[in-house]
Coordinates of C-alpha atoms in Angstrom, one line a residue:
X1 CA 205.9 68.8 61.3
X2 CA 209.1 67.6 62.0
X3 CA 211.0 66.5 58.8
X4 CA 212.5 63.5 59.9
X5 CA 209.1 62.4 61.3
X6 CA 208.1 62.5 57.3
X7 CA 206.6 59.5 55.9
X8 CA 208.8 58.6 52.7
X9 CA 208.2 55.9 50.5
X10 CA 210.9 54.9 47.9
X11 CA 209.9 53.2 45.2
X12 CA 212.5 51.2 43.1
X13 CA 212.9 47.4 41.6
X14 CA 216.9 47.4 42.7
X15 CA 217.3 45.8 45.9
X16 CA 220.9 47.5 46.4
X17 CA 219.2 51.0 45.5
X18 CA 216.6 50.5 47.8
X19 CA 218.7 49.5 50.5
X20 CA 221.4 52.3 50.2
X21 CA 218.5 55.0 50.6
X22 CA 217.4 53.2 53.4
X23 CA 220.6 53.4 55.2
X24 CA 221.3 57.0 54.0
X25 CA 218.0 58.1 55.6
X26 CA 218.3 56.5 58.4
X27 CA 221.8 57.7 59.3
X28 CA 220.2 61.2 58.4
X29 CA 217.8 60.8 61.0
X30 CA 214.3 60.0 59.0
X31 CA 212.5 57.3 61.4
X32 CA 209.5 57.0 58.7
X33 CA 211.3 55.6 55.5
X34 CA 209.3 52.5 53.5
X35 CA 209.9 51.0 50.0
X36 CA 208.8 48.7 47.8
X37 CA 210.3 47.4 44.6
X38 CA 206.8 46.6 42.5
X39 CA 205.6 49.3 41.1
X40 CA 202.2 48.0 40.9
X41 CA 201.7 48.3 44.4
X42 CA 202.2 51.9 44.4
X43 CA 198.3 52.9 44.3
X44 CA 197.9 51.1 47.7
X45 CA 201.1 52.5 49.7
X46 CA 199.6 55.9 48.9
X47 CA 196.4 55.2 50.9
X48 CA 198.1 53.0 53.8
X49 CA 200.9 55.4 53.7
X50 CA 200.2 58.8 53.0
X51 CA 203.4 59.6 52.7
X52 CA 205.0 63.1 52.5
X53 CA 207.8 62.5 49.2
X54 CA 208.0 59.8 47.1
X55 CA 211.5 58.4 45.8
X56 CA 210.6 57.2 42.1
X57 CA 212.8 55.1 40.4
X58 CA 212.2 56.0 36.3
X59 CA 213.1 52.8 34.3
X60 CA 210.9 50.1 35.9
X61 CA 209.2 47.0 34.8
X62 CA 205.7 46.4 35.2
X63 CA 204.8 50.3 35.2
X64 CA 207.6 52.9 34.7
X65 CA 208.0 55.6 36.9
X66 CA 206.6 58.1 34.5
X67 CA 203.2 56.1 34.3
X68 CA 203.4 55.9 38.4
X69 CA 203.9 59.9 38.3
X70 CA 200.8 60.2 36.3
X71 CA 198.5 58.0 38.7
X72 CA 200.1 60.0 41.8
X73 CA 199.0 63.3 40.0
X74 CA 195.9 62.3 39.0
X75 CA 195.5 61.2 42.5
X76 CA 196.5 63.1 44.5
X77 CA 194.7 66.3 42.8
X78 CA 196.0 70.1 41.9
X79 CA 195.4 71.1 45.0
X80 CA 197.9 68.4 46.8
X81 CA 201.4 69.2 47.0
X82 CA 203.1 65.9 47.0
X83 CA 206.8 66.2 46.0
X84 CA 208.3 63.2 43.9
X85 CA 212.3 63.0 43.4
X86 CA 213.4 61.4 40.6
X87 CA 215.9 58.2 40.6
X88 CA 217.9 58.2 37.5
X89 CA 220.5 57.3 36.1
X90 CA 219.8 58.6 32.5
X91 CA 221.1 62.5 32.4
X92 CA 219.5 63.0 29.1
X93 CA 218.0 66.6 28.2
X94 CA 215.0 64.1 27.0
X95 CA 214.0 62.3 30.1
X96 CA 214.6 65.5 32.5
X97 CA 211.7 67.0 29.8
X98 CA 210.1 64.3 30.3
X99 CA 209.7 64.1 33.8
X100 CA 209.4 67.9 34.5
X101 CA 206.4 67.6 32.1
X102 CA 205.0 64.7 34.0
X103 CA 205.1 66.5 37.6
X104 CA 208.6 65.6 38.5
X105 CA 210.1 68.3 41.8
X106 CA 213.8 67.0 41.4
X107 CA 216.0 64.4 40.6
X108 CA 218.4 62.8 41.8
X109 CA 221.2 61.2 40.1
X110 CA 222.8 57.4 40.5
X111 CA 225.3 57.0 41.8
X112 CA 224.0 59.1 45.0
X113 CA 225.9 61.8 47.1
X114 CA 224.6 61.1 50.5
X115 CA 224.6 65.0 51.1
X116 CA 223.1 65.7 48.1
X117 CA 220.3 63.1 48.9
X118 CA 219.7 64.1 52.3
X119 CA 219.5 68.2 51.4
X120 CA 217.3 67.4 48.3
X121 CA 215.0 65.5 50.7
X122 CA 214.9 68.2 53.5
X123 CA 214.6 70.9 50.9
X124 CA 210.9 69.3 48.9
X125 CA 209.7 68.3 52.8
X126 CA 210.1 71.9 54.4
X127 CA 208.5 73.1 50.7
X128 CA 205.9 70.6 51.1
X129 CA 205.4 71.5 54.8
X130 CA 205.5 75.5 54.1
X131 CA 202.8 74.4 51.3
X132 CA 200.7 72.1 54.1
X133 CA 200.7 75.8 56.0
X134 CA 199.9 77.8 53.7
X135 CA 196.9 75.6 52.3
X136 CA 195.7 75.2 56.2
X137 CA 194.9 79.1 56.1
X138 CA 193.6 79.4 53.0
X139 CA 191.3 76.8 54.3
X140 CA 190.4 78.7 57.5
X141 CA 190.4 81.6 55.5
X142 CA 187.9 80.1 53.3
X143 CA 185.7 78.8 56.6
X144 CA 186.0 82.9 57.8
X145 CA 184.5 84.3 54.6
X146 CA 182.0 81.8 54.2
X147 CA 180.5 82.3 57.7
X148 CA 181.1 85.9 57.1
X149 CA 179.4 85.8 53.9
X150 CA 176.1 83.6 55.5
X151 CA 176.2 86.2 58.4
X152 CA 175.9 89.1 55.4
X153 CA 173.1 87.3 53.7
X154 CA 171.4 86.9 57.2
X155 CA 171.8 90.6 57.5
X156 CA 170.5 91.3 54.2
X157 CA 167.6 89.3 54.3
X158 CA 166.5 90.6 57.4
X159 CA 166.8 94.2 56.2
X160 CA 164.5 93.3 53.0
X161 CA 162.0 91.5 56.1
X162 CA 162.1 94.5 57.9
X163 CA 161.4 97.2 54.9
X164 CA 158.8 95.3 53.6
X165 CA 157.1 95.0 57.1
X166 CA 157.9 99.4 56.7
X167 CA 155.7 99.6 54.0
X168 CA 152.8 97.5 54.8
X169 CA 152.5 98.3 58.4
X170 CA 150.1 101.2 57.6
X171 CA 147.1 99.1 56.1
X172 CA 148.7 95.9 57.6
X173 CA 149.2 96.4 61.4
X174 CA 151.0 92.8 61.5
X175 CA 153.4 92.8 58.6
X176 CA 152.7 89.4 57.3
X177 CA 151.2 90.3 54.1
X178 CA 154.5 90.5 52.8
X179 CA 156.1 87.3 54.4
X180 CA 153.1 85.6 53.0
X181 CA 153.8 87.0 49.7
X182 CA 157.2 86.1 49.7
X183 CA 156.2 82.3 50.7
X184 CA 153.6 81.9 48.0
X185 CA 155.5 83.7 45.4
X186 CA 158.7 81.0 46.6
X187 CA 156.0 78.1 46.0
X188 CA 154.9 79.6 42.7
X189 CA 158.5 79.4 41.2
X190 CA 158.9 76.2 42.6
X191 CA 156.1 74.6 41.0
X192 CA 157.5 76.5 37.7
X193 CA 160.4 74.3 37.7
X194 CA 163.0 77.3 38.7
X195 CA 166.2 76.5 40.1
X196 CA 166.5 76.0 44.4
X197 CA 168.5 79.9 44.1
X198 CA 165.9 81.5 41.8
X199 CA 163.4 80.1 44.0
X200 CA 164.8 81.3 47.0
X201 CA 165.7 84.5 45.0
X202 CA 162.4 85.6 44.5
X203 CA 161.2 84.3 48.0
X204 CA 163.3 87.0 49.9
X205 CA 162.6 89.6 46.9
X206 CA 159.1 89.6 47.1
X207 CA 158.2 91.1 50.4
X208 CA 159.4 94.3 48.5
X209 CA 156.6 94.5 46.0
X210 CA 155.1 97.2 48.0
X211 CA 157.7 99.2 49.6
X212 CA 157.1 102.4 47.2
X213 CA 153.3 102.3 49.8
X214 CA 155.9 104.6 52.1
X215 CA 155.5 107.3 49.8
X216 CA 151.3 107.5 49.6
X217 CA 149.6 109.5 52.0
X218 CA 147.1 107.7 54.6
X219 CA 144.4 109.5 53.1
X220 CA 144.7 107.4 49.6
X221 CA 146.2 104.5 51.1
X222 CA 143.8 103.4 53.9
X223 CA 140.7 105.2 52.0
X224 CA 137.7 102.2 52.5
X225 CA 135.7 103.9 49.1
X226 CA 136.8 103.9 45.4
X227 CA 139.8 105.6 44.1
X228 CA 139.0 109.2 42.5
X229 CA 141.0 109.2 38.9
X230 CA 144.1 112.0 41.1
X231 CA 143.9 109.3 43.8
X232 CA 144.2 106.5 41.6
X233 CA 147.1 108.0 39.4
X234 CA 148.5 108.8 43.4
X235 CA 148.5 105.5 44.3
X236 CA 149.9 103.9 41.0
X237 CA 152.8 105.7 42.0
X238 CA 153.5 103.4 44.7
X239 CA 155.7 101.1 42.0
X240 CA 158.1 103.8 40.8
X241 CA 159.1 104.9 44.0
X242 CA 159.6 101.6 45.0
X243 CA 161.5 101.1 42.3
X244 CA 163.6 104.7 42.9
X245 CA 164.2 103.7 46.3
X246 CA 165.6 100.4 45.3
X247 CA 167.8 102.1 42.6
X248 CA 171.5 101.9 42.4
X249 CA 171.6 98.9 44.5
X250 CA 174.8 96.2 43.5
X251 CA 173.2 93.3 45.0
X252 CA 171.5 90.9 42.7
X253 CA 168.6 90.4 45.5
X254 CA 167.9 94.1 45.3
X255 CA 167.5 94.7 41.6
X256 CA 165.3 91.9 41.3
X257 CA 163.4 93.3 44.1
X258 CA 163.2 96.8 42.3
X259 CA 162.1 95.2 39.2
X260 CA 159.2 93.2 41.3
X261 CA 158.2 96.7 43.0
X262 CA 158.3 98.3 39.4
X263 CA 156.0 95.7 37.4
X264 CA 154.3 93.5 40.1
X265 CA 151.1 96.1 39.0
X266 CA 151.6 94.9 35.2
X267 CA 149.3 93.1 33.7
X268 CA 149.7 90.0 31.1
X269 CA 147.1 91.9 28.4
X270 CA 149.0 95.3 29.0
X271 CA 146.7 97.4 30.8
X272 CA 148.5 97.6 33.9
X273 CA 151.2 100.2 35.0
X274 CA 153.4 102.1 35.3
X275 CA 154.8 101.3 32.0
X276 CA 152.0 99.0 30.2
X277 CA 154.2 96.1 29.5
X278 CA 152.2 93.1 27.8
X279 CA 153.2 89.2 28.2
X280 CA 156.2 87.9 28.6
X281 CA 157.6 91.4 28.4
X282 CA 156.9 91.4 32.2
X283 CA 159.6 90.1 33.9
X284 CA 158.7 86.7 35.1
X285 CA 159.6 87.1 38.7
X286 CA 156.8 90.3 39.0
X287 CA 154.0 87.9 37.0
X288 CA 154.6 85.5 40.1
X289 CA 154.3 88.1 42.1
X290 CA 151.5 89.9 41.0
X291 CA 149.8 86.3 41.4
X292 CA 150.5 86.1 44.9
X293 CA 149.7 89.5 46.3
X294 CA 146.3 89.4 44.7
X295 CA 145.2 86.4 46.1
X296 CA 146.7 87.1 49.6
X297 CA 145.3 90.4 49.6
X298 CA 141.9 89.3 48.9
X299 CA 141.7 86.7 51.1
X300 CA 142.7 88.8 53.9
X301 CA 140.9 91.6 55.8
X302 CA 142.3 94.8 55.5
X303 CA 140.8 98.2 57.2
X304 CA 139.2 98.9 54.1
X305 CA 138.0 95.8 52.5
X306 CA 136.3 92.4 53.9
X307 CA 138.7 89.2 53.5
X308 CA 137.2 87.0 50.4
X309 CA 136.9 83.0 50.3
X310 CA 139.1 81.7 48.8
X311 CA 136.6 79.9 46.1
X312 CA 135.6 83.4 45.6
X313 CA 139.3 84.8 45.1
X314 CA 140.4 81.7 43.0
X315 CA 136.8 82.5 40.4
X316 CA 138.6 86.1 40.0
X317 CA 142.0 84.5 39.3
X318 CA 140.2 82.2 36.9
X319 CA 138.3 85.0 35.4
X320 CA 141.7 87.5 35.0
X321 CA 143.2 84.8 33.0
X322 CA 145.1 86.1 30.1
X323 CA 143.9 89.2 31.1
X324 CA 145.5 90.5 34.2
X325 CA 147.8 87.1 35.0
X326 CA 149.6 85.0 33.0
X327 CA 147.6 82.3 31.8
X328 CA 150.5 79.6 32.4
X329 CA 151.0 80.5 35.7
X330 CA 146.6 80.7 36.7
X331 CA 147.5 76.8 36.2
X332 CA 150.0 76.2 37.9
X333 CA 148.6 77.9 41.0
X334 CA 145.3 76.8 40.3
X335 CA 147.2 73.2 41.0
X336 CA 149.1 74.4 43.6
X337 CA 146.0 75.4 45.9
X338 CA 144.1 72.6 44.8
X339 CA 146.9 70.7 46.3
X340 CA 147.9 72.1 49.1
X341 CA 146.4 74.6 52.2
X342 CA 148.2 78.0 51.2

């Protein structure tokens, strides 16, 4: 921006003032120079004008230019760098306090130099301008990190996608248990009342309930009859190395997904494992989805077990209440299919 294409708008109830600016700036070269001597039209000029420094007259009828410095702040925002000289005549240590407190760049004194006026002028627009740069690629700056930052999260979520598919593409051969865990578990929280990012949270977290199933050998994990007690104990392990693999992770998505592959076994009366928590000393997120992965597995066919109906699955869910779910949240889904097709 040029400085004499600035807009400036002076702002003082002397005619003569008003006019000797006028002819000062215009001699200087400024082609954008408007005034008005009512300070109660000041709020408008700053829409229809938008100018770049304001000349502010400080003893004024009506509203005083401290008052009209105030409304320009308050305005115009922390983030705006609008320069406002000061027109006085009063030299006092008390209004220069004043007015510095209110917002005030500069001041200039009547009766004006002309030089002074026009390198006082020049001095807050190329500020202002530098200012109006460096604010423009802060901006841009911002726009970079925040695609950068929705391209990371992208990244991220895909990876957690792509592990979970890891781990259940042994005894899953399409991968979509866990996406459908992740959906229904994102539901559940929903229906719990849980803010849009805790929903979403534990949507993307969930598909890693099982990833610890990469450490447990095909011969336990696809075996079609029941669990000998070494197999069982075998395959319980499944939630700490889950949980060791997620360890160390800085990401807030990650530790919640360990802490979901750690307890999502748990169970609300305390008989689950690894650890035996009871109630609401399972984290909330793993109770959801515990929920979910029992139903979805059930009412899906895997190599080693026929898919059940899902009045049959929702009788079990009914009949684990308080025992191996939490009883708030068997109502809430019990709602939630009742309500919808999941």
């Amino acid at each position: 921006m040029e400085v004499i294409m600035a807009n400036i708008l002076i702002v003082d109830d002397q005619e003569y003032n008003v006019s000797l600016l006028e002819r000062i700036l215009g001699r200087a070269g400024f082609k954008k120079v408007y005034s008005t001597m009512d300070s109660l039209q000041v709020e408008r000029l700053l829409t229809e004008i938008d100018p770049d420094i304001i000349l502010l007259d400080l003893h004024m009828p009506g509203m005083d230019g401290l008052a009209i410095l105030k409304m320009i702040r308050e305005q115009s925002g922390p983030d705006h760098y609008l320069p406002v000289l000061m027109l006085t005549a009063d030299l006092t240590t008390e209004a220069k306090q004043q007015g510095l407190q209110a917002g005030v760049n500069d001041f200039l004194t009547k009766p004006y130099d002309r030089t002074e006026v026009v390198l006082r002028i020049t001095n807050l627009l190329r500020t202002r301008y530098l200012h109006n740069q460096l604010q423009q690629h802060n901006n841009l700056l911002e726009v970079k990190v925040r695609e950068r930052t929705k391209d990371l999260e992208q990244a991220q979520m895909e990876i957690l996608q792509l592990l979970g598919r890891a781990a259940e593409y042994r005894d899953d051969m399409t991968g979509q248990h866990t996406q459908r865990v992740g959906a229904l578990s994102g539901l559940i929280a929903e229906r719990l009342g849980l803010s849009k990012q805790e929903v979403s949270m534990i949507r993307m977290a969930a598909p890693l309930h099982d990833i610890g199933k990469i450490g447990i050998p095909d011969d336990i994990l696809l075996k079609p009859e029941r669990f000998e007690p070494h197999e069982f104990e075998r395959m319980k392990s499944h939630t700490s190395i889950g949980s060791n693999i997620l360890e160390g992770s800085s990401f807030k998505l990650l530790k919640l997904a360990r802490f979901i592959a750690q307890s999502h076994h748990e169970k609300w009366d305390g008989s689950g494992y690894p650890q035996g928590l009871k109630g609401e000393e399972i984290p909330l997120e793993a109770r959801i989805v515990a929920l979910a992965d029992f139903y979805d597995a059930l009412t899906h066919e895997r190599p080693y077990k026929r898919a059940w109906t899902r009045e049959e699955t929702l009788a079990e869910i009914e009949a684990q209440r308080g025992k191996h779910f939490d009883p708030q949240l068997v109502d809430v889904f019990i709602q939630l299919v009742d309500e919808t097709s999941v």
